[in-house]
mmCIF file of C-alpha atoms and ligand atoms in Angstrom:
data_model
loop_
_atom_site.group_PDB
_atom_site.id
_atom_site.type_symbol
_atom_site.label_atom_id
_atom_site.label_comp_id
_atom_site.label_asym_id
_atom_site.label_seq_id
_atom_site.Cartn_x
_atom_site.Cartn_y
_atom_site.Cartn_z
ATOM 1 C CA UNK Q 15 13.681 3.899 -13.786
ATOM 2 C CA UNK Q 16 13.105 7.583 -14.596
ATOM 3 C CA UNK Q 17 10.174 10.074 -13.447
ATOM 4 C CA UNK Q 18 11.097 12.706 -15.915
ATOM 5 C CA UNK Q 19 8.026 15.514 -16.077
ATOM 6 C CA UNK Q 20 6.805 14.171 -12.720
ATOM 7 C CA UNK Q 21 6.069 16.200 -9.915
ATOM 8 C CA UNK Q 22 6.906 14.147 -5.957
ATOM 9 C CA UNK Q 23 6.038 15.351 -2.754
ATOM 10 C CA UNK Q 24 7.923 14.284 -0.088
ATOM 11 C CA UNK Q 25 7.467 14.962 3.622
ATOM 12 C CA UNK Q 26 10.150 14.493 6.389
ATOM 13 C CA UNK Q 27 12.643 15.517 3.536
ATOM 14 C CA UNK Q 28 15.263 17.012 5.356
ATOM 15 C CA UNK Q 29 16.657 14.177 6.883
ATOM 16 C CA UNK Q 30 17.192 10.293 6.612
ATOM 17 C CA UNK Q 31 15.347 8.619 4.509
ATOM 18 C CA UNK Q 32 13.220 11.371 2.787
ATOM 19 C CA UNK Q 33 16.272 13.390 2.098
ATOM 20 C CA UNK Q 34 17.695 10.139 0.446
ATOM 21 C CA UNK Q 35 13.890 9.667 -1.104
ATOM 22 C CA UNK Q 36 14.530 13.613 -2.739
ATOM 23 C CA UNK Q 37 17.671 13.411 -3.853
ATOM 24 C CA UNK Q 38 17.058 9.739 -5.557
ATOM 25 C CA UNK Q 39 13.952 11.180 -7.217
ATOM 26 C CA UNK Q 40 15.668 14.287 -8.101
ATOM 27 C CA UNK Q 41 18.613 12.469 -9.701
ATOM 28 C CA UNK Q 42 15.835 10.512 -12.039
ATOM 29 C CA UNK Q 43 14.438 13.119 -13.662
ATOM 30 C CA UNK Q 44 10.909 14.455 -10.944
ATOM 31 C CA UNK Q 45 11.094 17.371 -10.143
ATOM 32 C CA UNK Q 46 10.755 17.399 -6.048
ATOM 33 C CA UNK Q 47 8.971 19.336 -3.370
ATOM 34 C CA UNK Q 48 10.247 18.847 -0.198
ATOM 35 C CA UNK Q 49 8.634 19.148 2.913
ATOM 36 C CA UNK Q 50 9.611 19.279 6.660
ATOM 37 C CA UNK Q 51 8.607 20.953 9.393
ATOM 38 C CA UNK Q 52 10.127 24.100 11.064
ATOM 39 C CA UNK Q 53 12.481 23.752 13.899
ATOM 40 C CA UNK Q 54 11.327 24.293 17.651
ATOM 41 C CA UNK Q 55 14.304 25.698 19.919
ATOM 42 C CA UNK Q 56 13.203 25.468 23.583
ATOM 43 C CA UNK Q 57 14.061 29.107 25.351
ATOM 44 C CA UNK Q 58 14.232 29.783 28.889
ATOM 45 C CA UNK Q 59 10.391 31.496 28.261
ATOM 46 C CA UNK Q 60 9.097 29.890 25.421
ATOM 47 C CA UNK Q 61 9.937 27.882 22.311
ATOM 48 C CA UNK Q 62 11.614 29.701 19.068
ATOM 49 C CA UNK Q 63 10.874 28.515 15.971
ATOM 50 C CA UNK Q 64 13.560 29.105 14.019
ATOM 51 C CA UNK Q 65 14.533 27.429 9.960
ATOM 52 C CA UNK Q 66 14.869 24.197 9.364
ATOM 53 C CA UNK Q 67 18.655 24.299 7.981
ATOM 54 C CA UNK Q 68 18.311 20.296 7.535
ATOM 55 C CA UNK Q 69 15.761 21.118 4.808
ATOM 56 C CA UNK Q 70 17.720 24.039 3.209
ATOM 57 C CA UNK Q 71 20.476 21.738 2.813
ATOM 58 C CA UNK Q 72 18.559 19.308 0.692
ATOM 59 C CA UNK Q 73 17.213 22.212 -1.154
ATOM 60 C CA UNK Q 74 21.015 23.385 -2.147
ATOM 61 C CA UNK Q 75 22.331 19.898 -2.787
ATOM 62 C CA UNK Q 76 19.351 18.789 -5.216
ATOM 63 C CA UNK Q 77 19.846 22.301 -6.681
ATOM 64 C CA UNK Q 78 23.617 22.107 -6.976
ATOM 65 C CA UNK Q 79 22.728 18.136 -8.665
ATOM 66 C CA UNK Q 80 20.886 20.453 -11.349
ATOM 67 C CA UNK Q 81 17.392 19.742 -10.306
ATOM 68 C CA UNK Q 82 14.459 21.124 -9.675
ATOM 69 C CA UNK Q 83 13.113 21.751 -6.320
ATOM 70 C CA UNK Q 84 10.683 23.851 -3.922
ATOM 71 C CA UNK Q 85 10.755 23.670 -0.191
ATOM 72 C CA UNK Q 86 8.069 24.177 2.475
ATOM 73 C CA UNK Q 87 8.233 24.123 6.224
ATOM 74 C CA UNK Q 88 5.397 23.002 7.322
ATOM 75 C CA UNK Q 89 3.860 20.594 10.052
ATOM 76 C CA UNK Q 90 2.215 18.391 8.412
ATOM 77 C CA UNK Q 91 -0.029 18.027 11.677
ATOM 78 C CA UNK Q 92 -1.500 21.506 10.817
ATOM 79 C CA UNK Q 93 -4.465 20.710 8.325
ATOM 80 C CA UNK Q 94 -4.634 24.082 6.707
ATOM 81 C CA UNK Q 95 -0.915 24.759 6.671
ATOM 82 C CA UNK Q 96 -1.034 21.206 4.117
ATOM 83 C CA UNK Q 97 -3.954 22.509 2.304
ATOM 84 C CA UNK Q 98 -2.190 26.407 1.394
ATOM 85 C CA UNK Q 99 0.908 23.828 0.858
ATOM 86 C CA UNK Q 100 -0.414 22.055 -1.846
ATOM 87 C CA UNK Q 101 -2.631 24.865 -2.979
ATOM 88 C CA UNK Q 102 1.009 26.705 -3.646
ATOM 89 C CA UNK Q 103 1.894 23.998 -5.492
ATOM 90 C CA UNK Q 104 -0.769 23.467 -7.737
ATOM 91 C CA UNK Q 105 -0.257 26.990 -8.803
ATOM 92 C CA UNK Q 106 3.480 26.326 -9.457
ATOM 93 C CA UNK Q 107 3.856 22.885 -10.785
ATOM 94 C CA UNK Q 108 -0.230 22.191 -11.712
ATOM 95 C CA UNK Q 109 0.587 18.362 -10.825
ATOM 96 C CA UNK Q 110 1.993 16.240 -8.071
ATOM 97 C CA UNK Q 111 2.401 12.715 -9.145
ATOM 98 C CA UNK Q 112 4.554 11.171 -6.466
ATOM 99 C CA UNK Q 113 3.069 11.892 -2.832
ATOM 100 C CA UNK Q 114 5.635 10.260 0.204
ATOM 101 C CA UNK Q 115 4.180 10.351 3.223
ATOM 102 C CA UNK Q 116 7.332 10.155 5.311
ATOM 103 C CA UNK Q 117 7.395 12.873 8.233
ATOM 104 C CA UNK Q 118 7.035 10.493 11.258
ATOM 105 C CA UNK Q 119 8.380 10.446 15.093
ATOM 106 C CA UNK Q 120 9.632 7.927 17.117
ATOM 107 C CA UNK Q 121 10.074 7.115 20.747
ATOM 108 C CA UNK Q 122 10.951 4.214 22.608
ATOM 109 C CA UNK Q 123 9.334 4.324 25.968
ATOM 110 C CA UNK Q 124 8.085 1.801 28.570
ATOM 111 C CA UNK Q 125 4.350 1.332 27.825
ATOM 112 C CA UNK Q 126 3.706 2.580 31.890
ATOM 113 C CA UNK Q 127 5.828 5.730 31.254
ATOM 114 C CA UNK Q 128 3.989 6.819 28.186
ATOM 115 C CA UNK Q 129 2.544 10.569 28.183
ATOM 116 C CA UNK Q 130 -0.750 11.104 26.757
ATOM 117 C CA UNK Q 131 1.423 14.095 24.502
ATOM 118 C CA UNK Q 132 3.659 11.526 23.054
ATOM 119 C CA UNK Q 133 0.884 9.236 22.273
ATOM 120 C CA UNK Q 134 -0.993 12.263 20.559
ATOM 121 C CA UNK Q 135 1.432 13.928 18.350
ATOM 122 C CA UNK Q 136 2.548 9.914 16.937
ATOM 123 C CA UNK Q 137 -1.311 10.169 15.157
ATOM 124 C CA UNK Q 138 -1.135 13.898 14.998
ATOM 125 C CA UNK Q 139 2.022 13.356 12.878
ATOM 126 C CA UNK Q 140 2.453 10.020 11.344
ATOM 127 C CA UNK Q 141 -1.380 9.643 10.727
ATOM 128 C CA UNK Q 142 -3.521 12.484 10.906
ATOM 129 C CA UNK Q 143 -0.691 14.260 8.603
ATOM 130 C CA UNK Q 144 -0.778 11.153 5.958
ATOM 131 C CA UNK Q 145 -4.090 11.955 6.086
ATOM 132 C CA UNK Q 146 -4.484 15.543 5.545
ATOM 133 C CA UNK Q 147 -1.316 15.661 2.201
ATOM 134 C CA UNK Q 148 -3.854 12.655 0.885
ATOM 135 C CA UNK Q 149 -6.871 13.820 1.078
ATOM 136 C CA UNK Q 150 -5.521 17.551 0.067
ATOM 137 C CA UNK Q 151 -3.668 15.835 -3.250
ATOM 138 C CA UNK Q 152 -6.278 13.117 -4.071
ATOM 139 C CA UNK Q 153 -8.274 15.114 -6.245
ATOM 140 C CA UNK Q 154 -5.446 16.879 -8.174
ATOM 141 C CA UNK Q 155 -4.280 12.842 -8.799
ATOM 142 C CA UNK Q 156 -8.268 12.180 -9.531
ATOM 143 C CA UNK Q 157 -8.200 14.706 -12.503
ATOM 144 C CA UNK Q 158 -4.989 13.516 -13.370
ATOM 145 C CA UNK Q 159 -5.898 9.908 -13.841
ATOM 146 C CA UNK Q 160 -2.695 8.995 -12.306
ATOM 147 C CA UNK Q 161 -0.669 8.941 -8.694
ATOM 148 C CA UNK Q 162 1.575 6.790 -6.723
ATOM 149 C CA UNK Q 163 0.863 6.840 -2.800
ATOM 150 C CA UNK Q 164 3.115 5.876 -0.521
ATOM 151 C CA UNK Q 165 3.256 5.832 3.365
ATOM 152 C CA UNK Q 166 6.458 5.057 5.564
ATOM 153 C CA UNK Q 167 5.564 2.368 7.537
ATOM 154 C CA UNK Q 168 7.339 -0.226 9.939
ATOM 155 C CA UNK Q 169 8.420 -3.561 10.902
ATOM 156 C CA UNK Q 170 7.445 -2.644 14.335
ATOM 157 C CA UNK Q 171 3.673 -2.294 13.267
ATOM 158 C CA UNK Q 172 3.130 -5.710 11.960
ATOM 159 C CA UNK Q 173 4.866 -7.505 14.439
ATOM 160 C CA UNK Q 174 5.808 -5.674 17.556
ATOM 161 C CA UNK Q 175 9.057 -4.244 18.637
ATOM 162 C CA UNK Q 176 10.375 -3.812 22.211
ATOM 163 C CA UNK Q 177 8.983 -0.779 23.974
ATOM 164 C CA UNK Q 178 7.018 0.930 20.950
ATOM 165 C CA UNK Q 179 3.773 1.171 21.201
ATOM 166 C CA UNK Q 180 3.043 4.231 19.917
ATOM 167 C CA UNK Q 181 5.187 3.907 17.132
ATOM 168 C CA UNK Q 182 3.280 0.806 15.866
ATOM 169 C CA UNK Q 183 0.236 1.659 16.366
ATOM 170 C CA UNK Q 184 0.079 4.511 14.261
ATOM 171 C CA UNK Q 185 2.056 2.510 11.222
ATOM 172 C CA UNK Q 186 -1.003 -0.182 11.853
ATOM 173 C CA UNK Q 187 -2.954 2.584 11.241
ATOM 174 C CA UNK Q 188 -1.368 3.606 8.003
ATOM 175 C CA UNK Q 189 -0.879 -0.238 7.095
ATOM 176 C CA UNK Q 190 -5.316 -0.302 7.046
ATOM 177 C CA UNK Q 191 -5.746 3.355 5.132
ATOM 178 C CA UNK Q 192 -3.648 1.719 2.113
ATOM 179 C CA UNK Q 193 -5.445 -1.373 2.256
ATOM 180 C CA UNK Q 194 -8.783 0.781 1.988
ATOM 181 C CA UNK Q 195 -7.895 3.384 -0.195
ATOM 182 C CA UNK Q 196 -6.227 1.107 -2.635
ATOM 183 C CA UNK Q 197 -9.542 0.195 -3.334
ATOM 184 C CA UNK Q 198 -11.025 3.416 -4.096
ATOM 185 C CA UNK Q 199 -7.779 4.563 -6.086
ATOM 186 C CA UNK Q 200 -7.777 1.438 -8.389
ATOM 187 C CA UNK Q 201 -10.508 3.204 -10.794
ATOM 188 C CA UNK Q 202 -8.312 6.092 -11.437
ATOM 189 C CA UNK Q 203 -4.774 4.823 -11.572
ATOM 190 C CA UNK Q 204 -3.768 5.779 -8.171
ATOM 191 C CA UNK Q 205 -1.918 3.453 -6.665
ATOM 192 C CA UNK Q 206 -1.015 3.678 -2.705
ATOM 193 C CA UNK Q 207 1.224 1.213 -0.629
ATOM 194 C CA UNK Q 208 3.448 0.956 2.304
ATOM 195 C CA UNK Q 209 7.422 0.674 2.455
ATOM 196 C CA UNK Q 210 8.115 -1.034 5.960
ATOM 197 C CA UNK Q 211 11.853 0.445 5.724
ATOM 198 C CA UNK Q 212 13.671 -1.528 8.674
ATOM 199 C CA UNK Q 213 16.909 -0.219 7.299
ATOM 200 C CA UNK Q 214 19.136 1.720 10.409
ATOM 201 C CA UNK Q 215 17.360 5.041 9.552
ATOM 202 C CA UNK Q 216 18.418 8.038 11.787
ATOM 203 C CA UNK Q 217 15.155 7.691 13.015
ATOM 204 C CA UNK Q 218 16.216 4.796 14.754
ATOM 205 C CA UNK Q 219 20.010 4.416 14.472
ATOM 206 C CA UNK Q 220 19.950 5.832 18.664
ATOM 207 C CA UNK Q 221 17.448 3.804 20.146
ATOM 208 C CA UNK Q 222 19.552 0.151 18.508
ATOM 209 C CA UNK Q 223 22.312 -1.805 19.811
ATOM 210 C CA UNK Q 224 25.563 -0.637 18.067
ATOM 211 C CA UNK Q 225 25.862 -4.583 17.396
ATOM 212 C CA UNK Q 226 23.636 -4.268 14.620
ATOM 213 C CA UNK Q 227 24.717 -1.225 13.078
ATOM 214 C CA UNK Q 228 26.654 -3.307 9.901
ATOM 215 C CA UNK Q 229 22.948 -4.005 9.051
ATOM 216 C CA UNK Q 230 22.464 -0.425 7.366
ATOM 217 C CA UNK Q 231 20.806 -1.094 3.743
ATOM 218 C CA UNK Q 232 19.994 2.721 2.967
ATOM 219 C CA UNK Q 233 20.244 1.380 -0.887
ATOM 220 C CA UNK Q 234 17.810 -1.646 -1.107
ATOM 221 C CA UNK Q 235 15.172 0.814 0.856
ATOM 222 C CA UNK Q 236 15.241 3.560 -1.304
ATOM 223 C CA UNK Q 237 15.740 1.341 -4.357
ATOM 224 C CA UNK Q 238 12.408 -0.023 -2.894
ATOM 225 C CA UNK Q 239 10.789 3.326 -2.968
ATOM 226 C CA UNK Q 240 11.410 4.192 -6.307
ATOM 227 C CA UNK Q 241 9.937 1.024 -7.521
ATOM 228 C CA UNK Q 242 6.574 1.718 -5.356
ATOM 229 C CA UNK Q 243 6.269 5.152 -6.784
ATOM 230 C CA UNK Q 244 7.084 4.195 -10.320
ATOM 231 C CA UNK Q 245 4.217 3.500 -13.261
ATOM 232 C CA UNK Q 246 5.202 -0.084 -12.420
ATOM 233 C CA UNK Q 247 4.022 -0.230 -8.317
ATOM 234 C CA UNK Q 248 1.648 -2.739 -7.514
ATOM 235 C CA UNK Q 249 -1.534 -1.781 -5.377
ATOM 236 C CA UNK Q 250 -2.605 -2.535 -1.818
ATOM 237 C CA UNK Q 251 0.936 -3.926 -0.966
ATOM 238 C CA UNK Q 252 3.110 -3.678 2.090
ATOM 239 C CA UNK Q 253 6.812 -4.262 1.051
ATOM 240 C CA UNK Q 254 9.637 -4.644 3.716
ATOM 241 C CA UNK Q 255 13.020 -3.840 2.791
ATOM 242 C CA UNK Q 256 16.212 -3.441 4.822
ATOM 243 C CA UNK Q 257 17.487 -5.088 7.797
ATOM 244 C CA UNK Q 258 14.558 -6.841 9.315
ATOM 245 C CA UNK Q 259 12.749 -6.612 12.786
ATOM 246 C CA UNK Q 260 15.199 -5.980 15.225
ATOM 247 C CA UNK Q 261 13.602 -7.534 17.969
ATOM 248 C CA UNK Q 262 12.350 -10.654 16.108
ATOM 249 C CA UNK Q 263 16.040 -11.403 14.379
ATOM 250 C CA UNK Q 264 14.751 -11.180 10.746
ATOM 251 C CA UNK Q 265 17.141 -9.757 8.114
ATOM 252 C CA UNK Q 266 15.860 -10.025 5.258
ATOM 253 C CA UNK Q 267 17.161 -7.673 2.872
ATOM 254 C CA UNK Q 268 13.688 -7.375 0.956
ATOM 255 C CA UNK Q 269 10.700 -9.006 1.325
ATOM 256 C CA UNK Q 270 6.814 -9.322 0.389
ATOM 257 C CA UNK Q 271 4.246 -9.464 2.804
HETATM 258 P P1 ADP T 15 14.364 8.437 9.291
HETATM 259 O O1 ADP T 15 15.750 8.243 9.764
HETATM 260 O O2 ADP T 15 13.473 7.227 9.507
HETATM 261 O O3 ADP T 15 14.284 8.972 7.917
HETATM 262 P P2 ADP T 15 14.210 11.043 10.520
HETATM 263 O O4 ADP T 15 13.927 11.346 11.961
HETATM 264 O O5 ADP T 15 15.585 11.304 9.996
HETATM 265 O O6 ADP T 15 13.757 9.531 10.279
HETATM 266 O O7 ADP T 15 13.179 11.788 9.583
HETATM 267 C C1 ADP T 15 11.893 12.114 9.926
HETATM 268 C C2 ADP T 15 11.641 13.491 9.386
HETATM 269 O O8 ADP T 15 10.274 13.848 9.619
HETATM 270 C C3 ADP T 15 12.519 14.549 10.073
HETATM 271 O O9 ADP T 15 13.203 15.313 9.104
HETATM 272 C C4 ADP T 15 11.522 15.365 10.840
HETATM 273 O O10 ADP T 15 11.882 16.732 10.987
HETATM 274 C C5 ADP T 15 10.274 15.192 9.993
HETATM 275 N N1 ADP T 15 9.062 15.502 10.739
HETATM 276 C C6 ADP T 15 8.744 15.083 11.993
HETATM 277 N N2 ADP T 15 7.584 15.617 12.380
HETATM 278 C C7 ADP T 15 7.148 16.386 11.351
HETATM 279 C C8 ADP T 15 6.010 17.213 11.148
HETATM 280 N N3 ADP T 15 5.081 17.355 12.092
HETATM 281 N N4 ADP T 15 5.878 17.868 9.958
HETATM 282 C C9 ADP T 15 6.825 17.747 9.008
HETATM 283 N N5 ADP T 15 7.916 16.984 9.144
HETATM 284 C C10 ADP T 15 8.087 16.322 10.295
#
């Protein structure tokens, strides 16, 4: 599978699975934008921002693999920060064929303990920023008469996982904007649908029982991704691939749902 003269976006790209996402693309042929956001350093007075060396890193090593590749720090929670984003990008690359909607957090918290914070920058985040890189590249995809959607998603949405509420609701959330939009992107060729990676991502590789850690299938879920960005993805679908639920003992290395 190749995505030679293609353009991908990726956000969360300096680490995990949207570095792997980057570099797989990269190696294929697209040429990659990556996107993460810019580090926040508590002081004694008040935070720093400072770079995000994570994403520099996957700059070099996509460079040094002889591709090409932009970077932007930006939080994809900021609205207008995505819109000058992909405004920059237009004007350097014209197209963007590949969008990944990957930047995400995670917490595992008792649902009693939860702060109102943590429970608003999950949807700032993981859904109002799907959101905003959609709706700011769905008309460049529109004139295009072609894109490939795809949001991170997670086992945990669809059917629960130990102390996560947060988490899974905002992947439910994501699970019913690809159902909807699929609808609306049938007409022009853009296709969007969900990876549910339940690999050990770094995401969650601290909150797991090291008992499981053999489990790790970084390969079948970025195999997965390429497929679901390719000319060849299916529309409207929610695709599992990894290890499984965790707290519901399902390992299937790849699944349909
Ligand atoms: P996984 O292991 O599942 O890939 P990671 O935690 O390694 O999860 O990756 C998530 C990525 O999303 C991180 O690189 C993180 O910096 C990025 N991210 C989190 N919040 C934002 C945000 N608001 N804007 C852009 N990127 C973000």
């Amino acid at each position: 599978m190749r995505f030679d003269n293609q353009v991908a976006l990726i956000t969360g790209a300096g680490s995990g699975l949207g570095r792997a996402y980057a570099i797989m693309l990269a190696e294929r042929g697209a040429k990659v934008a990556l996107v993460d956001q810019p580090k926040v350093c508590p002081s004694q007075s008040k935070a720093l921002i400072t770079t995000n060396t994570e994403l520099l890193q996957t700059h070099e090593t996509i460079l040094k693999l002889g591709g090409e590749c932009l970077y932007f720090e930006v939080d994809v929670s900021q609205q207008d920060d995505v819109k000058a984003m992909v405004n920059r990008l237009q004007q350097d690359w014209q197209r963007v064929d590949i969008l990944v909607n990957n930047a995400g957090v995670y917490g595992a918290c008792p649902f009693e303990h939860i702060q109102q914070a943590d429970w608003q920058r999950q949807f700032d985040v993981d859904v109002n920023g799907s959101f905003y890189l959609t709706q700011a590249i769905w008309p460049l995809m529109k004139a295009q008469g072609y894109g490939r959607i795809l949001m991170t998603t997670g086992v945990s949405a669809l059917f629960g996982d130990l102390h996560q509420v947060p988490f899974s609701a905002a992947k439910m959330a994501l699970v019913g904007m690809v159902n909807s939009l699929a609808l609306e992107g049938e007409q022009y060729n853009i296709h969007i649908n969900s990876l549910c990676p339940q690999a050990l991502t770094a995401m969650t590789h601290k909150h797991l029982a090291p008992a499981i850690q053999p489990l790790f299938s970084f390969d079948t879920v970025t195999a997965t991704m390429a497929f679901l960005v390719s000319g060849a993805a299916p529309n409207g679908q929610h695709l599992l691939a990894g290890a499984g639920s965790v707290s519901h003992g399902m390992f299937a290395e790849f699944q349909s749902i």
